[in-house]
């Protein structure tokens, strides 16, 4: 982390230094439980709790300074050392922006470069981020987000893990409204921007798909003329973004041929569902074959996007192809495959869900399940607004038309999916509605048989990823406690 004194933090954030312990913070945390000796604790108001209520806990664990919106006194009546600001989240962003600026300046003075790569899209951001970081790491110190840290809190926390020895800084950028990605891009000043796709995730919050495209395109608008925009040519809305940037444009496509683009020649999946293709780069390097360890043909675009971004960053094609062929899923609950000792195969893809990713996961289930009994355990896709019933209905219809053997729909928010499957002709025990994950667990635990293939898919907060973890355990194995709350 770039070191900031308390006085510098106050100046950068336009804050007031209420007290100074005289210790330069060593880390930045937004969860008091993660505070250690020398931490800067950011006390932000939250949806369910106010960080100011945990300032004492942070200092008891070693925090030396708090970034807060009001002063808080300790048991002795003396205020904790603090920089007081109007908005702790915006102050955190300002501090991250200054950290990036200082890293660039230090590396430039040393005759070296910092390459910042931003990644956005309605689906595939985390997988693409993981793949790209894996390609880049052997070529220089690489910092990338933990999990899906991709918002106004997660992006600064990623930045604070970088230092003057960082060669590549990979930033995942999520959004739930117009202007969010512009804010993140202004913070980190990306050199390369990757747009994976425009789908219907968060359509309700954005007010429609056109607004999603407008928001995702903010990344390429923020690129300098010396930068590179990596665009998915298989998505018309993304391809149209070339008119919104002054940067060079490098497209990628898994569906056809495009001069000068990164392409997949002879794309296919092997019997266990791993994508395979010959990688075509603008440099014309020959014999670049990719045999991925990821599961599902829908990852073809993520693999090509990572390849294109790495190529733009100057990585040789042979290194790109070799890395893509050895990397498995690095983040949890993304087509995570577990083979139980009794012969049941579990695919846990329930970190998030939208109509596009749901359809892709179900197609993969159908492809992998030929000759096996297949189970789709599905929960709600959230934040779809007025399109929710229509989109859940379409998924229920798809399940039946793909000849998935058994459907278990969990939770009332997904009931339209169950109703549509029944109306499409899935009757009796082929289609079951469960009110809760516990109810679904009892059904699955009783009825799964050796050779079955079961997919779990839902939006994150529905919690089916935890149900998938329970089912992935061998029968009669005690269930571990759930992991702590995530910072997204």
PDB file of C-alpha atoms in Angstrom, residues 5 14 36 74 92 95 97 99 102 107 159 161 219 222 227 246 248 301 310 349 374 404 419 424 430 440 475:
ATOM      1  CA  UNK A   5       0.203  10.209   6.850  1.00  0.00           C
ATOM      2  CA  UNK A  14     -10.752  17.601   2.099  1.00  0.00           C
ATOM      3  CA  UNK A  36      -4.883  -5.053  12.486  1.00  0.00           C
ATOM      4  CA  UNK A  74     -13.601   6.197  23.405  1.00  0.00           C
ATOM      5  CA  UNK A  92     -12.080   6.558   0.206  1.00  0.00           C
ATOM      6  CA  UNK A  95      -7.565   8.432  -1.484  1.00  0.00           C
ATOM      7  CA  UNK A  97      -7.193   7.978  -6.908  1.00  0.00           C
ATOM      8  CA  UNK A  99      -2.638   6.196  -4.642  1.00  0.00           C
ATOM      9  CA  UNK A 102       1.548   8.265  -6.940  1.00  0.00           C
ATOM     10  CA  UNK A 107       7.161   4.107 -11.812  1.00  0.00           C
ATOM     11  CA  UNK A 159      -6.033  -0.207  -5.307  1.00  0.00           C
ATOM     12  CA  UNK A 161      -3.101  -3.536  -2.288  1.00  0.00           C
ATOM     13  CA  UNK A 219     -15.416   2.701 -19.477  1.00  0.00           C
ATOM     14  CA  UNK A 222     -12.756   7.269 -20.132  1.00  0.00           C
ATOM     15  CA  UNK A 227      -5.246   3.393 -24.615  1.00  0.00           C
ATOM     16  CA  UNK A 246     -10.776   7.927 -28.893  1.00  0.00           C
ATOM     17  CA  UNK A 248      -7.570   2.169 -30.320  1.00  0.00           C
ATOM     18  CA  UNK A 301     -15.946 -15.077 -24.703  1.00  0.00           C
ATOM     19  CA  UNK A 310      -3.221  -9.465 -22.375  1.00  0.00           C
ATOM     20  CA  UNK A 349     -22.714 -21.624 -10.280  1.00  0.00           C
ATOM     21  CA  UNK A 374     -29.755 -34.015 -14.665  1.00  0.00           C
ATOM     22  CA  UNK A 404     -33.496 -31.460 -17.942  1.00  0.00           C
ATOM     23  CA  UNK A 419     -45.228 -22.283 -12.920  1.00  0.00           C
ATOM     24  CA  UNK A 424     -44.702 -26.345 -20.504  1.00  0.00           C
ATOM     25  CA  UNK A 430     -40.081 -33.780 -12.571  1.00  0.00           C
ATOM     26  CA  UNK A 440     -34.654 -28.336  -1.089  1.00  0.00           C
ATOM     27  CA  UNK A 475     -23.616 -37.923   2.469  1.00  0.00           C
TER      28      UNK A 475
END
